[in-house]
Coordinates of C-alpha atoms (C1' of nucleotides) in Angstrom, one line a residue:
Chain P
M1168 CA 139.3 64.7 90.8
P1169 CA 139.0 62.6 87.7
V1170 CA 138.1 58.9 88.2
R1171 CA 141.0 56.6 88.0
V1172 CA 140.2 52.9 88.3
R1173 CA 142.0 49.8 87.5
L1174 CA 141.7 46.1 86.9
A1175 CA 144.4 44.1 88.6
P1176 CA 144.1 40.4 87.6
S1177 CA 146.8 37.9 88.3
P1178 CA 147.9 35.7 85.4
T1179 CA 147.3 32.4 87.2
G1180 CA 144.7 30.8 85.0
Y1181 CA 141.9 31.4 82.6
F1182 CA 140.3 34.8 82.5
H1183 CA 137.3 34.4 84.8
V1184 CA 133.8 35.7 84.0
G1185 CA 133.9 37.4 87.4
T1186 CA 137.0 39.3 86.3
A1187 CA 135.1 40.3 83.2
R1188 CA 132.3 41.7 85.3
T1189 CA 134.8 43.6 87.5
A1190 CA 136.5 44.9 84.4
L1191 CA 133.2 46.0 83.0
F1192 CA 132.2 47.9 86.1
N1193 CA 135.5 49.6 86.3
W1194 CA 135.4 50.5 82.7
I1195 CA 131.9 51.9 83.0
L1196 CA 133.1 54.2 85.9
A1197 CA 135.9 55.5 83.8
K1198 CA 133.6 56.1 80.8
Q1199 CA 131.3 58.1 82.9
D1200 CA 134.0 60.7 83.5
P1201 CA 135.3 62.5 80.4
E1202 CA 138.7 62.5 82.1
G1203 CA 138.3 59.0 83.6
V1204 CA 141.2 56.5 83.3
F1205 CA 140.9 52.8 83.4
I1206 CA 144.2 51.0 83.9
L1207 CA 145.0 47.4 83.3
R1208 CA 147.6 46.2 85.7
V1209 CA 148.7 42.6 85.6
E1210 CA 149.6 41.6 89.1
D1211 CA 152.5 39.2 88.3
T1212 CA 154.4 39.2 91.6
D1213 CA 154.1 35.5 92.2
P1214 CA 156.6 33.8 89.9
E1215 CA 155.5 30.4 91.3
R1216 CA 152.1 30.7 89.9
N1217 CA 152.3 33.1 87.0
R1218 CA 152.5 32.0 83.4
E1219 CA 153.1 34.1 80.4
E1220 CA 150.3 32.4 78.5
W1221 CA 147.8 33.6 81.1
V1222 CA 149.1 37.1 80.7
E1223 CA 148.3 36.8 77.0
A1224 CA 144.9 35.4 77.9
I1225 CA 144.2 38.5 79.9
Y1226 CA 145.0 40.7 76.9
A1227 CA 143.0 38.5 74.6
A1228 CA 140.0 38.6 76.8
M1229 CA 140.1 42.3 77.2
A1230 CA 140.4 42.8 73.5
W1231 CA 137.4 40.6 72.9
L1232 CA 135.3 42.4 75.5
G1233 CA 136.3 45.6 73.8
L1234 CA 137.0 47.3 77.0
D1235 CA 139.7 49.9 76.3
Y1236 CA 142.2 50.7 78.9
T1237 CA 145.5 52.5 79.7
G1238 CA 148.4 50.1 79.8
P1239 CA 148.8 47.2 80.1
F1240 CA 151.2 47.5 83.0
R1241 CA 153.0 44.8 84.9
Q1242 CA 153.1 45.0 88.6
S1243 CA 156.6 43.5 88.4
E1244 CA 157.7 46.7 86.6
N1245 CA 157.1 48.7 89.7
A1246 CA 159.4 46.7 91.9
P1247 CA 161.7 49.7 92.6
S1248 CA 158.8 51.6 94.1
H1249 CA 157.8 48.6 96.1
A1250 CA 161.3 48.4 97.5
A1251 CA 161.4 52.1 98.3
A1252 CA 158.1 51.8 100.1
L1253 CA 159.4 48.8 102.0
E1254 CA 162.5 50.7 103.1
A1255 CA 160.5 53.7 104.2
L1256 CA 158.1 51.6 106.2
R1257 CA 161.0 49.7 107.8
A1258 CA 162.8 52.9 108.6
A1259 CA 159.7 54.3 110.2
G1260 CA 159.4 51.2 112.4
S1261 CA 156.2 49.9 110.9
L1262 CA 157.7 46.6 109.9
Y1263 CA 159.7 43.9 111.6
Y1264 CA 161.5 40.8 110.5
C1265 CA 160.2 37.4 111.2
D1266 CA 161.7 34.0 110.6
C1267 CA 158.8 31.8 111.7
T1268 CA 157.8 29.1 109.3
P1269 CA 154.1 28.3 109.2
A1270 CA 154.8 25.0 110.8
E1271 CA 156.5 26.6 113.7
V1272 CA 153.6 29.0 114.2
D1273 CA 151.1 26.1 114.2
A1274 CA 153.3 24.1 116.6
R1275 CA 153.3 27.0 119.1
K1276 CA 149.6 27.4 119.0
G1277 CA 148.8 23.7 119.3
A1278 CA 146.8 21.4 117.0
G1279 CA 143.4 22.6 115.8
A1280 CA 144.0 26.2 116.8
P1281 CA 142.6 28.9 114.7
P1282 CA 144.8 30.1 111.8
G1283 CA 146.7 33.3 112.0
Y1284 CA 150.1 34.7 113.1
D1285 CA 150.8 34.9 116.8
G1286 CA 153.1 37.9 116.8
F1287 CA 156.0 35.8 118.0
C1288 CA 158.8 37.9 116.4
R1289 CA 157.2 41.3 117.1
E1290 CA 159.7 42.3 119.7
R1291 CA 162.6 40.0 118.9
G1292 CA 164.4 42.7 116.9
L1293 CA 165.6 40.3 114.3
A1294 CA 167.9 41.5 111.5
R1295 CA 167.3 40.8 107.9
S1296 CA 168.5 37.4 106.7
A1297 CA 167.8 35.0 103.9
R1298 CA 164.9 33.5 105.9
T1299 CA 163.2 36.6 107.3
A1300 CA 160.0 37.9 105.9
L1301 CA 158.8 41.4 106.7
R1302 CA 155.6 41.9 108.7
L1303 CA 153.5 44.9 109.3
R1304 CA 153.0 45.9 113.0
T1305 CA 149.2 46.2 113.2
P1306 CA 147.2 47.8 115.9
D1307 CA 145.9 45.6 118.7
E1308 CA 142.8 47.5 119.4
G1309 CA 140.3 49.9 117.9
V1310 CA 138.4 49.7 114.7
I1311 CA 139.4 50.2 111.1
V1312 CA 136.8 51.7 108.9
V1313 CA 136.7 50.9 105.2
P1314 CA 134.7 53.4 103.1
D1315 CA 132.7 51.3 100.6
L1316 CA 130.4 52.8 98.0
V1317 CA 128.4 49.6 97.7
R1318 CA 128.1 48.6 101.4
G1319 CA 128.6 51.8 103.3
E1320 CA 131.3 52.0 105.9
V1321 CA 132.5 48.6 107.0
A1322 CA 134.1 48.5 110.4
F1323 CA 136.7 45.8 111.3
Q1324 CA 138.0 44.9 114.7
A1325 CA 141.7 45.7 114.7
S1326 CA 142.3 42.9 117.1
A1327 CA 141.3 40.4 114.5
I1328 CA 143.9 41.5 112.0
D1329 CA 147.3 39.9 112.7
D1330 CA 150.7 41.1 111.6
F1331 CA 150.7 40.1 108.0
V1332 CA 153.6 39.6 105.7
V1333 CA 154.4 42.4 103.3
A1334 CA 157.6 41.1 101.8
R1335 CA 159.0 37.6 101.2
S1336 CA 162.3 36.5 102.7
S1337 CA 163.7 37.0 99.2
G1338 CA 162.9 40.7 99.7
E1339 CA 160.2 41.0 97.1
A1340 CA 157.0 42.8 98.0
L1341 CA 153.9 40.7 98.3
Y1342 CA 150.4 41.5 96.9
A1343 CA 149.3 43.2 100.1
L1344 CA 151.9 45.9 99.8
A1345 CA 152.5 46.0 96.0
N1346 CA 148.9 46.5 95.4
V1347 CA 148.7 49.5 97.7
V1348 CA 151.9 51.0 96.4
D1349 CA 150.7 50.7 92.8
D1350 CA 147.3 52.1 93.6
R1351 CA 149.1 55.0 95.3
D1352 CA 151.5 55.5 92.4
D1353 CA 148.7 55.3 89.9
R1354 CA 146.6 57.7 92.0
I1355 CA 143.7 55.3 91.9
T1356 CA 140.5 56.9 93.2
H1357 CA 138.2 53.9 93.3
V1358 CA 139.1 50.3 94.0
V1359 CA 136.3 48.3 92.5
R1360 CA 136.7 44.5 93.0
G1361 CA 135.0 41.4 94.1
E1362 CA 133.9 40.8 97.6
E1363 CA 136.5 38.2 98.3
H1364 CA 138.8 41.2 98.7
L1365 CA 136.8 42.9 101.4
A1366 CA 138.8 41.3 104.2
N1367 CA 142.0 42.8 102.5
A1368 CA 140.6 46.3 102.7
P1369 CA 141.3 47.1 106.3
K1370 CA 144.9 45.8 105.9
Q1371 CA 145.3 48.0 103.0
M1372 CA 143.9 51.0 104.9
L1373 CA 146.5 50.3 107.5
L1374 CA 149.2 50.2 104.9
W1375 CA 147.9 53.4 103.4
S1376 CA 148.3 55.4 106.6
A1377 CA 151.6 53.8 107.4
L1378 CA 152.9 54.6 103.9
N1379 CA 151.7 58.2 104.0
A1380 CA 153.2 58.6 107.4
A1381 CA 156.5 57.0 106.5
T1382 CA 157.0 58.9 103.3
G1383 CA 155.5 62.2 104.2
L1384 CA 153.2 62.0 101.3
E1385 CA 149.5 62.7 101.7
V1386 CA 148.0 60.7 98.9
P1387 CA 144.3 60.1 99.7
P1388 CA 143.4 56.4 99.9
P1389 CA 140.9 55.3 97.3
V1390 CA 137.3 54.7 98.1
F1391 CA 136.4 51.0 97.8
A1392 CA 133.5 49.2 96.2
H1393 CA 133.2 45.5 96.8
L1394 CA 131.0 43.8 94.2
P1395 CA 128.8 40.9 95.2
L1396 CA 130.4 37.5 94.5
L1397 CA 129.4 35.5 91.5
V1398 CA 128.4 32.1 92.7
N1399 CA 127.4 28.7 91.4
E1400 CA 124.2 26.7 92.0
Q1401 CA 125.5 25.6 95.3
R1402 CA 125.9 29.3 96.2
K1403 CA 129.7 28.9 96.4
K1404 CA 132.1 31.3 94.9
L1405 CA 132.7 30.4 91.2
S1406 CA 135.7 28.2 91.2
K1407 CA 138.1 27.7 88.4
R1408 CA 138.3 24.0 89.2
R1409 CA 134.7 22.9 88.9
D1410 CA 132.7 25.8 87.4
P1411 CA 132.6 26.9 83.7
V1412 CA 134.2 30.3 84.4
A1413 CA 136.6 30.7 81.5
L1414 CA 135.4 33.7 79.4
E1415 CA 137.2 32.1 76.4
M1416 CA 134.9 29.1 76.6
Y1417 CA 131.8 31.4 76.1
R1418 CA 133.4 32.9 73.1
D1419 CA 134.2 29.4 71.7
Q1420 CA 130.6 28.4 72.2
G1421 CA 129.4 31.3 70.1
Y1422 CA 128.2 33.8 72.7
L1423 CA 128.2 37.3 71.4
V1424 CA 130.3 39.9 73.3
G1425 CA 127.3 42.3 73.5
A1426 CA 125.2 39.7 75.1
V1427 CA 127.9 38.7 77.6
L1428 CA 128.5 42.3 78.6
N1429 CA 124.8 43.0 78.9
Y1430 CA 124.3 39.9 81.1
L1431 CA 127.3 40.6 83.2
A1432 CA 126.1 44.2 83.8
L1433 CA 122.9 42.7 85.2
L1434 CA 124.7 40.6 87.9
G1435 CA 124.4 42.9 90.8
W1436 CA 122.9 45.8 89.0
S1437 CA 119.8 46.6 86.9
P1438 CA 118.8 49.2 84.5
R1439 CA 115.9 51.5 85.0
G1440 CA 112.6 50.5 83.4
E1441 CA 111.4 47.1 82.4
D1442 CA 114.0 46.3 79.6
E1443 CA 116.9 44.2 80.6
I1444 CA 118.4 44.1 77.1
V1445 CA 120.3 47.3 77.1
D1446 CA 123.4 48.6 75.2
M1447 CA 126.5 49.7 77.0
A1448 CA 125.8 53.3 76.3
T1449 CA 122.7 53.0 78.4
V1450 CA 124.5 51.2 81.1
V1451 CA 127.2 53.9 81.2
E1452 CA 124.5 56.5 81.4
Q1453 CA 122.6 54.9 84.2
F1454 CA 125.1 53.0 86.3
R1455 CA 125.9 54.0 89.9
L1456 CA 128.0 52.0 92.3
E1457 CA 125.5 53.0 95.0
D1458 CA 122.9 50.9 93.2
V1459 CA 124.9 47.8 93.1
A1460 CA 123.3 44.9 95.0
H1461 CA 124.8 43.5 98.1
S1462 CA 124.1 39.8 97.8
P1463 CA 125.9 37.2 95.8
A1464 CA 124.6 36.5 92.3
F1465 CA 124.2 33.1 90.6
F1466 CA 125.8 33.1 87.2
D1467 CA 122.9 31.7 85.2
V1468 CA 124.0 30.3 81.8
R1469 CA 120.4 29.8 80.8
K1470 CA 119.6 33.4 81.1
L1471 CA 122.9 34.4 79.4
T1472 CA 121.9 32.0 76.5
A1473 CA 118.4 33.6 76.3
F1474 CA 120.1 37.0 76.0
N1475 CA 122.4 35.7 73.4
G1476 CA 119.6 34.4 71.3
A1477 CA 118.1 37.9 71.4
Y1478 CA 121.4 39.4 70.3
V1479 CA 121.8 36.8 67.6
R1480 CA 118.3 37.6 66.2
A1481 CA 119.0 41.3 66.3
L1482 CA 122.0 40.9 64.0
S1483 CA 121.7 41.8 60.3
P1484 CA 121.7 38.8 58.1
E1485 CA 125.2 39.8 56.8
G1486 CA 126.5 40.4 60.3
F1487 CA 125.2 37.0 61.4
A1488 CA 126.8 35.3 58.4
E1489 CA 130.1 36.9 59.1
L1490 CA 130.1 36.0 62.8
C1491 CA 129.3 32.4 61.9
R1492 CA 132.3 31.9 59.7
P1493 CA 134.7 30.6 62.5
W1494 CA 132.3 27.7 62.9
V1495 CA 131.1 27.1 59.3
D1496 CA 133.8 28.3 56.9
P1497 CA 136.7 25.8 56.6
G1498 CA 138.8 28.4 54.8
E1499 CA 140.6 31.4 56.1
V1500 CA 138.7 33.0 59.0
P1501 CA 139.5 35.8 61.5
W1502 CA 139.7 33.3 64.4
R1503 CA 138.8 29.8 65.4
P1504 CA 137.1 28.4 68.5
S1505 CA 139.4 26.1 70.4
G1506 CA 139.0 22.5 69.5
Y1507 CA 137.6 23.4 66.1
R1508 CA 137.1 20.6 63.6
P1509 CA 135.8 21.4 60.2
A1510 CA 132.3 20.0 59.9
W1511 CA 132.8 19.6 56.1
D1512 CA 135.5 19.9 53.5
E1513 CA 136.5 23.2 52.2
D1514 CA 135.5 22.4 48.6
H1515 CA 132.0 21.5 49.8
Y1516 CA 131.4 24.8 51.5
D1517 CA 129.5 27.5 49.6
A1518 CA 129.5 30.9 51.2
D1519 CA 126.8 32.1 48.9
L1520 CA 124.6 29.2 49.7
F1521 CA 125.2 29.8 53.4
S1522 CA 124.1 33.4 53.1
R1523 CA 120.9 32.2 51.6
L1524 CA 120.5 29.8 54.5
V1525 CA 120.8 32.6 57.1
P1526 CA 117.1 33.6 57.1
L1527 CA 116.2 30.0 57.8
I1528 CA 118.5 29.6 60.8
Q1529 CA 119.2 32.9 62.4
E1530 CA 116.2 32.9 64.7
R1531 CA 116.7 29.2 65.5
V1532 CA 120.0 29.4 67.3
A1533 CA 120.9 30.9 70.6
R1534 CA 124.6 30.2 70.2
L1535 CA 126.7 30.3 67.1
D1536 CA 128.2 26.9 67.7
E1537 CA 124.7 25.4 67.0
V1538 CA 124.9 26.5 63.4
P1539 CA 126.9 23.7 61.9
A1540 CA 124.5 21.0 63.0
M1541 CA 121.7 23.0 61.6
V1542 CA 123.1 23.4 58.1
D1543 CA 125.4 20.4 57.7
F1544 CA 123.1 18.6 55.3
F1545 CA 123.7 21.3 52.7
F1546 CA 127.5 20.8 52.8
L1547 CA 127.8 17.1 53.3
D1548 CA 127.4 14.5 50.5
A1549 CA 125.1 12.5 52.7
P1550 CA 123.1 13.8 55.6
A1551 CA 123.8 12.7 59.1
H1552 CA 122.4 9.3 59.9
D1553 CA 120.5 9.6 63.1
E1554 CA 119.3 6.0 63.3
A1555 CA 116.9 6.7 66.2
A1556 CA 115.2 9.4 64.3
F1557 CA 115.1 7.3 61.1
D1558 CA 113.5 4.4 63.0
Q1559 CA 110.9 6.7 64.5
A1560 CA 110.0 8.7 61.4
V1561 CA 110.5 6.1 58.7
R1562 CA 111.0 2.4 59.7
R1563 CA 108.5 2.3 62.6
D1564 CA 106.0 4.6 60.9
P1565 CA 103.5 2.4 58.9
L1566 CA 103.3 5.1 56.2
G1567 CA 106.9 6.2 56.3
R1568 CA 107.9 4.4 53.1
A1569 CA 104.7 5.4 51.4
V1570 CA 105.4 9.1 52.1
L1571 CA 108.9 8.9 50.8
E1572 CA 107.8 7.1 47.6
A1573 CA 105.1 9.6 47.0
A1574 CA 107.5 12.5 47.6
A1575 CA 110.1 11.0 45.3
G1576 CA 107.5 10.8 42.6
A1577 CA 105.8 14.1 43.1
Y1578 CA 109.0 16.1 43.5
G1579 CA 110.3 14.6 40.3
A1580 CA 107.2 15.8 38.4
L1581 CA 107.3 19.3 39.9
E1582 CA 107.6 22.1 37.4
G1583 CA 109.4 24.6 39.5
F1584 CA 111.3 23.3 42.5
T1585 CA 110.4 26.1 44.8
A1586 CA 109.4 26.1 48.4
E1587 CA 105.9 27.1 47.5
A1588 CA 105.5 24.3 45.0
L1589 CA 107.1 21.8 47.4
H1590 CA 104.7 22.9 50.1
A1591 CA 101.7 22.5 48.0
T1592 CA 102.7 19.1 46.6
T1593 CA 103.6 17.8 50.0
L1594 CA 100.3 18.9 51.4
E1595 CA 98.6 17.1 48.6
L1596 CA 100.4 13.8 49.0
A1597 CA 99.9 14.0 52.7
G1598 CA 96.2 14.4 52.1
S1599 CA 96.0 11.4 49.7
L1600 CA 97.7 9.3 52.3
G1601 CA 95.3 10.5 55.0
L1602 CA 98.1 12.3 56.9
T1603 CA 98.5 15.8 58.2
L1604 CA 101.3 17.9 56.8
R1605 CA 102.9 17.8 60.2
K1606 CA 103.0 14.0 60.1
A1607 CA 104.0 13.7 56.5
Q1608 CA 106.9 16.1 56.6
A1609 CA 108.7 14.0 59.3
P1610 CA 110.0 11.1 57.1
I1611 CA 110.9 13.5 54.3
R1612 CA 112.8 15.7 56.7
C1613 CA 114.6 12.8 58.1
A1614 CA 115.5 11.5 54.7
V1615 CA 116.7 14.8 53.4
T1616 CA 118.3 16.4 56.4
G1617 CA 119.1 13.3 58.6
R1618 CA 117.3 14.9 61.5
L1619 CA 113.9 15.4 62.9
V1620 CA 114.4 19.1 63.6
G1621 CA 116.0 21.8 61.6
P1622 CA 115.3 24.7 59.3
P1623 CA 112.0 24.9 57.4
L1624 CA 111.8 21.8 55.2
F1625 CA 110.4 23.2 51.9
E1626 CA 112.7 26.1 51.8
S1627 CA 115.6 23.8 52.6
M1628 CA 114.8 21.4 49.8
A1629 CA 114.4 24.2 47.3
L1630 CA 117.9 25.4 48.2
L1631 CA 119.3 21.9 48.1
G1632 CA 117.9 21.4 44.7
R1633 CA 115.8 18.7 43.0
E1634 CA 118.6 16.3 42.2
R1635 CA 120.1 16.1 45.7
T1636 CA 116.7 16.0 47.3
R1637 CA 115.6 13.1 45.2
A1638 CA 118.8 11.3 45.6
R1639 CA 118.4 11.5 49.4
L1640 CA 114.8 10.3 49.2
A1641 CA 116.0 7.3 47.2
A1642 CA 118.8 6.6 49.5
A1643 CA 116.5 6.7 52.5
L1644 CA 114.1 4.3 50.7
A1645 CA 116.9 2.0 50.1
R1646 CA 117.8 2.0 53.8
A1647 CA 114.3 1.7 55.2
Chain G
rG1189 C1' 137.5 29.4 116.3
rC1190 C1' 137.8 34.6 115.0
rC1191 C1' 136.7 38.8 111.6
rC1192 C1' 133.5 40.4 107.9
rC1193 C1' 129.4 40.4 104.3
rC1194 C1' 124.6 38.9 102.8
rA1195 C1' 119.0 37.6 103.1
rU1196 C1' 112.2 39.8 97.9
rC1197 C1' 109.4 34.3 93.1
rG1198 C1' 113.6 28.2 91.3
rU1199 C1' 117.3 32.2 89.3
rC1200 C1' 118.8 37.6 88.3
rU1201 C1' 116.4 41.7 90.2
rA1202 C1' 112.6 46.4 91.0
rG1203 C1' 111.2 48.3 95.7
rC1204 C1' 114.9 53.1 99.2
rG1205 C1' 107.6 53.9 105.3
rG1206 C1' 101.8 54.5 102.6
rC1207 C1' 101.7 54.3 95.0
rC1208 C1' 102.5 46.7 96.9
rU1209 C1' 96.4 43.0 95.5
rA1210 C1' 104.9 43.1 95.8
rG1211 C1' 106.6 44.8 89.3
rG1212 C1' 110.0 42.9 85.3
rA1213 C1' 113.4 39.3 83.2
rC1214 C1' 115.2 34.0 82.7
rA1215 C1' 113.3 29.2 83.6
rC1216 C1' 108.7 26.3 83.8
rC1217 C1' 103.3 25.3 82.4
rA1218 C1' 99.0 26.1 79.1
rC1219 C1' 96.9 28.1 74.8
rC1220 C1' 97.4 30.7 70.0
rC1221 C1' 100.3 30.8 65.5
rU1222 C1' 102.6 26.8 62.8
rU1223 C1' 106.0 22.5 57.4
rU1224 C1' 109.7 20.1 62.5
rC1225 C1' 112.2 23.2 65.8
rA1226 C1' 112.5 27.9 67.0
rA1227 C1' 110.8 32.9 67.0
rG1228 C1' 106.4 35.7 68.2
rG1229 C1' 101.6 36.5 71.0
rU1230 C1' 98.3 35.6 75.3
rG1231 C1' 97.7 33.7 80.0
rG1232 C1' 99.5 31.1 84.3
rC1233 C1' 102.6 29.1 88.5
rA1234 C1' 105.8 31.3 92.0
rG1235 C1' 108.6 35.4 96.6
rC1236 C1' 109.3 39.7 101.1
rA1237 C1' 113.6 33.4 106.1
rC1238 C1' 111.8 33.8 111.4
rG1239 C1' 110.9 36.6 116.0
rG1240 C1' 110.7 41.0 118.4
rG1241 C1' 110.5 46.2 118.3
rU1242 C1' 109.9 51.6 116.1
rU1243 C1' 105.5 53.9 113.6
rC1244 C1' 98.9 55.8 112.5
rG1245 C1' 101.3 52.5 108.8
rA1246 C1' 106.8 48.2 107.4
rA1247 C1' 109.3 44.1 102.0
rU1248 C1' 111.3 48.9 103.2
rC1249 C1' 114.1 51.4 109.8
rC1250 C1' 116.4 49.0 114.5
rC1251 C1' 117.7 44.5 117.4
rG1252 C1' 118.0 39.3 117.7
rU1253 C1' 117.6 34.3 115.7
rU1254 C1' 118.3 31.1 111.8
rG1255 C1' 120.4 30.3 107.3
rG1256 C1' 124.0 31.1 103.4
rG1257 C1' 128.7 33.1 101.9
rG1258 C1' 133.7 35.4 102.0
rG1259 C1' 138.4 35.9 104.6
rU1260 C1' 141.7 34.1 108.0
rG1261 C1' 149.2 32.1 102.9
rC1262 C1' 156.5 34.3 102.7
rC1263 C1' 148.7 33.5 96.7
rA1264 C1' 146.3 37.3 94.3

RNA sequence: GCCCCCAUCGUCUAGCGGCCUAGGACACCACCCUUUCAAGGUGGCAGCACGGGUUCGAAUCCCGUUGGGGGUGCCA
């Protein structure tokens, strides 16, 4: 039987990095089977919380990740099938109407009682009304076994599962039922999702058997695979409220999709051998659900960033330059990071110059959004004024001014304004002042680039040109 | 409360009874290289939660304890 998997996100907020990992694992499974199918199904059955912009965010995220799928489908489109399933279950006696409000249930149980429905309406034989929800009659004893490829068989006490609601009083199916009906209709073979859904699995198993019994169908239920949760430093499930979970944010910060995918694959799984930097083809080749770890994984941005740096360095210079454009090119570009503000005017930007800068900066950034600050002094009339740096390297340094004066003179007399010549000359003037090159380059760097760290100084000055370099040395002298 | 899951360096993990003196990666530290910063190289720090079993032998199997986490909606 060909693998049929799905991603079933709800459009209630940003596309979560955890959703991205779930998507990736599902996609991998489908890719491993020549006939595998990966479905994207947007679970939009809660009109209260859904927003169309979040639906778009799901599509955008999937497109960026490059995970191809069948669809997208909307759960709401399958409402007729949900209704038919509801009717079949009701006719078979698996369901009953309930008009209890949560407050009423709580009141009956008394303050401080454990949560859960008390079965009050189970035998009341209520008829449908505008305020009756439909509940599933669940078994009171026995165990429900959930087949799980990651964890083995997980057994649940039936007594701990109360009669849950499958349809709102409005008549619409709820997630619990809609999800199962859709998985049945889509002939899903593997339900791969986060561990927060593990507790739903026994309920869904119950629904599967009730549904098959009520409809006379014999669709085999899927096998489950509950992936370890992604957690924050406090070991809590990543939350949209306080953790940086929006996939979009990582794209905005200049994380490369390959690095993100690679890192995500390593959360709960690891490739054979010692190399952790692996391409998706390798992952598809080696991945097995049975090998997925059982314990929660901390989403470590520092490691992601280290991976990103490796991916950035592996780019061709041309590829790197192209990928940098959303951050550095004020003109027309394929897309923009949210909150983008041009770092310099369009008429100051020089794509050709930037491409010559690439070798100086590519191995120095781990994220693409670091690039503007690294090259701004080329595209700005005056370099950034980091006063603290200027104080340290020029004003407070007893020889700061002397170095700048010597450089201004020596650079003016240079025959060829090349990196090699600048290097040699600077070495010389440093020596005559009794300084090491390391010490002497600081005030010059600060005067020319505005900063204490940046791309190699002599190469930078050569590209900047004699006039602009000397003008900056003079300007710095005037400020010192 | 109840149900369920989990437990190897700070973090992600390898390990599926002897190959473990517990391996790798990120982070951190030191040194080397060096025009700053990176990158790169070398080395280092650091872990099997605890207690019982089972076994000739346990990080690996079983039980318990402790500790984390998830779920417990007319949300998904």
